[in-house]
Amino acid sequence: MSQLTDIHYVKSVLQKHGFTFSKALGQNFLINPTVCPRMAELCGADSSTGVIEVGPGAGVLTNELATVASKVVAVELDQRLLPVLEETLAAHQNIRVIHADVMKIDLHRLIAEEFPGQKVVVCANLPYYITSPVIMRILEEKLPIEALTVMVQKEAADRICAQPGTRASGAISAAVHYYSEPELLFKVSAGSFMPAPKVDSAVIRLNIRQEPPVSLTDERLFFQVVKAAFLQRRKTLPNSLSAGLSIPKAEAAALLEKAGIRPTARAEEMTMQQFAAITEAYYDSKQ
Ligand code: SAM
């Protein structure tokens, strides 16, 4: 078994390098030895797969990914962790650590250069302060990846995986379902991390769709409509769309009528098909 599943070893390496945790960078490192092997097993990687990891931290998940995948490229923002990772991952020849911000790095280029012709997946214990932006960036960029397996706060996992048209859904549910089929894999207690966060987490896998579930004339308008609809989720759609799209209420009501949706409906009741119908009506109204 790897030393990296031994919390005393990880603590001693971090201490040796004078490392202190940064709350601002969402640094809650995994210390439960069962979680990383499970994530590595379920992320869809095999000996011919390339893996991109976001935020390797001390390298506990990176280490497990390197044992199942052909190669791992880990993108870490905190420069202080580079010497730590050099030490903890020294036994592996198939890991490359890149010092960069995942929100800024060119991921298409990274895949083309590091994994030419290979199947690629993303796997990460995401920093909580940028969970949704990272997920949405990876999905919106339409990267040539098969799946995105990430640890997120339990509440975020529930929202992301909720089927559009159900009470638990939000703007992110519709956006994520447009690009992928999300699955909640397993829950992880707050005590599995050092330092322990206030809330539990969960691992989800977003299986990337080959084709979107609805067809749209202008994809960008779909996201504008969804965002506007959920901006004031307790309000009825004519009100929320009017405010969110900056159009008169009568115009919003007309869009709904054209889409065959009753004016008392709320965003959380809308299926992907209904959001698409509103989007198409909105598109037509702008021509
Ligand atoms: N993978 C490690 C683990 O599971 O123990 C650490 C996970 S910790 C929740 C998040 C990691 O993401 C930290 O190492 C943090 O420094 C890094 N990070 C934060 N913001 C980042 C960004 N914008 N780009 C890349 N890495 C980032």
Coordinates of N, CA and C and ligand atoms in Angstrom, one line a residue, residues 19 22 24-31 36 39 53-62 75-78 80-81 98 100-104 124-130 134 151 193-194, ligand 1:
F19 N 4.6 23.6 5.0 CA 3.3 23.9 4.4 C 2.2 24.2 5.4
S22 N -4.2 26.7 2.9 CA -4.8 27.9 2.5 C -6.3 27.7 2.3
A24 N -8.4 30.0 1.3 CA -8.7 30.7 0.1 C -8.6 29.8 -1.2
L25 N -7.7 28.9 -1.1 CA -7.5 28.0 -2.3 C -8.2 26.7 -2.1
G26 N -9.1 26.6 -1.1 CA -10.0 25.4 -0.9 C -9.2 24.2 -0.6
Q27 N -8.1 24.4 0.2 CA -7.3 23.2 0.5 C -7.8 22.3 1.7
N28 N -8.6 21.3 1.3 CA -9.0 20.3 2.2 C -8.5 19.0 1.6
F29 N -7.4 18.4 2.2 CA -6.8 17.3 1.6 C -7.4 16.0 2.1
L30 N -7.6 15.0 1.2 CA -8.2 13.7 1.6 C -7.3 12.9 2.5
I31 N -7.8 12.4 3.6 CA -7.0 11.6 4.5 C -7.6 10.2 4.7
C36 N -9.6 7.7 -2.4 CA -8.9 7.9 -3.6 C -8.9 6.6 -4.5
M39 N -12.2 6.5 -6.2 CA -12.3 7.5 -7.3 C -11.6 7.1 -8.5
E53 N -5.8 15.8 -13.7 CA -6.3 16.1 -12.4 C -6.2 17.6 -12.1
V54 N -7.2 18.1 -11.4 CA -7.2 19.5 -11.0 C -6.8 19.6 -9.5
G55 N -5.8 20.3 -9.2 CA -5.4 20.5 -7.7 C -5.0 19.2 -7.1
P56 N -3.7 18.7 -7.4 CA -3.3 17.5 -6.7 C -3.0 17.6 -5.2
G57 N -2.8 18.8 -4.7 CA -2.6 18.9 -3.3 C -1.3 18.2 -2.9
A58 N -1.3 17.2 -2.0 CA -0.1 16.5 -1.6 C 0.1 15.2 -2.5
G59 N -0.9 15.0 -3.4 CA -0.7 13.9 -4.4 C -1.4 12.6 -4.1
V60 N -2.3 12.6 -3.1 CA -2.9 11.3 -2.7 C -3.7 10.7 -3.8
L61 N -4.6 11.5 -4.5 CA -5.4 11.0 -5.6 C -4.5 10.8 -6.8
T62 N -3.6 11.7 -7.0 CA -2.6 11.6 -8.2 C -2.0 10.2 -8.2
V75 N -2.7 19.6 -12.6 CA -2.6 21.1 -12.7 C -2.8 21.7 -11.2
E76 N -1.7 22.3 -10.7 CA -1.8 22.8 -9.3 C -1.4 24.3 -9.3
L77 N -2.2 25.1 -8.7 CA -2.0 26.5 -8.6 C -1.0 26.9 -7.5
D78 N -1.0 26.2 -6.4 CA -0.2 26.6 -5.3 C 1.3 26.2 -5.5
R80 N 3.7 26.4 -3.6 CA 4.3 25.8 -2.4 C 4.2 24.2 -2.4
L81 N 3.2 23.7 -3.2 CA 3.0 22.3 -3.2 C 3.9 21.6 -4.2
I98 N 1.8 20.4 -13.5 CA 2.0 21.7 -14.2 C 1.5 22.7 -13.2
A100 N -0.2 25.8 -12.7 CA -1.0 26.7 -13.5 C -2.4 26.8 -12.8
D101 N -3.2 27.8 -13.2 CA -4.5 28.0 -12.8 C -5.4 27.3 -13.8
V102 N -6.2 26.4 -13.3 CA -7.1 25.6 -14.2 C -8.1 26.4 -14.9
M103 N -8.4 27.6 -14.4 CA -9.3 28.5 -15.1 C -8.7 29.3 -16.2
K104 N -7.3 29.2 -16.3 CA -6.6 30.0 -17.3 C -5.9 29.1 -18.3
A124 N -10.9 14.8 -10.1 CA -10.4 15.7 -9.2 C -11.2 15.8 -7.9
N125 N -10.5 16.2 -6.8 CA -11.2 16.7 -5.6 C -11.1 18.2 -5.7
L126 N -12.2 18.8 -6.2 CA -12.2 20.2 -6.6 C -12.1 21.1 -5.4
P127 N -11.4 22.2 -5.6 CA -11.4 23.3 -4.5 C -12.8 23.9 -4.5
Y128 N -13.4 24.0 -3.3 CA -14.9 24.3 -3.3 C -15.2 25.7 -3.8
Y129 N -14.2 26.6 -3.7 CA -14.5 28.0 -4.1 C -14.8 28.2 -5.6
I130 N -14.3 27.2 -6.4 CA -14.6 27.3 -7.8 C -15.2 26.0 -8.4
V134 N -15.3 25.6 -12.5 CA -14.4 24.6 -13.2 C -15.2 23.6 -14.0
M151 N -15.0 15.3 -6.8 CA -15.5 15.4 -5.5 C -16.0 16.9 -5.3
F193 N -11.4 14.5 5.5 CA -10.5 15.6 5.0 C -9.7 16.2 6.1
M194 N -8.5 16.8 5.7 CA -7.7 17.5 6.7 C -7.4 18.9 6.0
Ligands
SAM1 N1 -6.3 16.4 -4.6 C1 -5.9 16.8 -3.2 C2 -6.6 15.9 -2.3 O1 -7.6 15.3 -2.6 O2 -6.2 15.7 -1.1 C3 -6.2 18.2 -2.9 C4 -7.6 18.7 -3.1 S1 -8.0 20.3 -2.5 C5 -9.7 20.2 -2.2 C6 -7.9 21.4 -3.9 C7 -6.6 21.6 -4.5 O3 -6.8 22.5 -5.7 C8 -5.5 22.3 -3.7 O4 -4.3 21.6 -3.8 C9 -5.4 23.7 -4.2 O5 -4.2 24.3 -4.0 C10 -5.7 23.5 -5.7 N2 -6.3 24.6 -6.4 C11 -7.0 25.7 -5.9 N3 -7.4 26.5 -6.9 C12 -6.8 26.0 -8.0 C13 -6.8 26.5 -9.4 N4 -7.5 27.6 -9.7 N5 -6.1 25.8 -10.3 C14 -5.5 24.6 -10.0 N6 -5.4 24.1 -8.7 C15 -6.1 24.8 -7.7

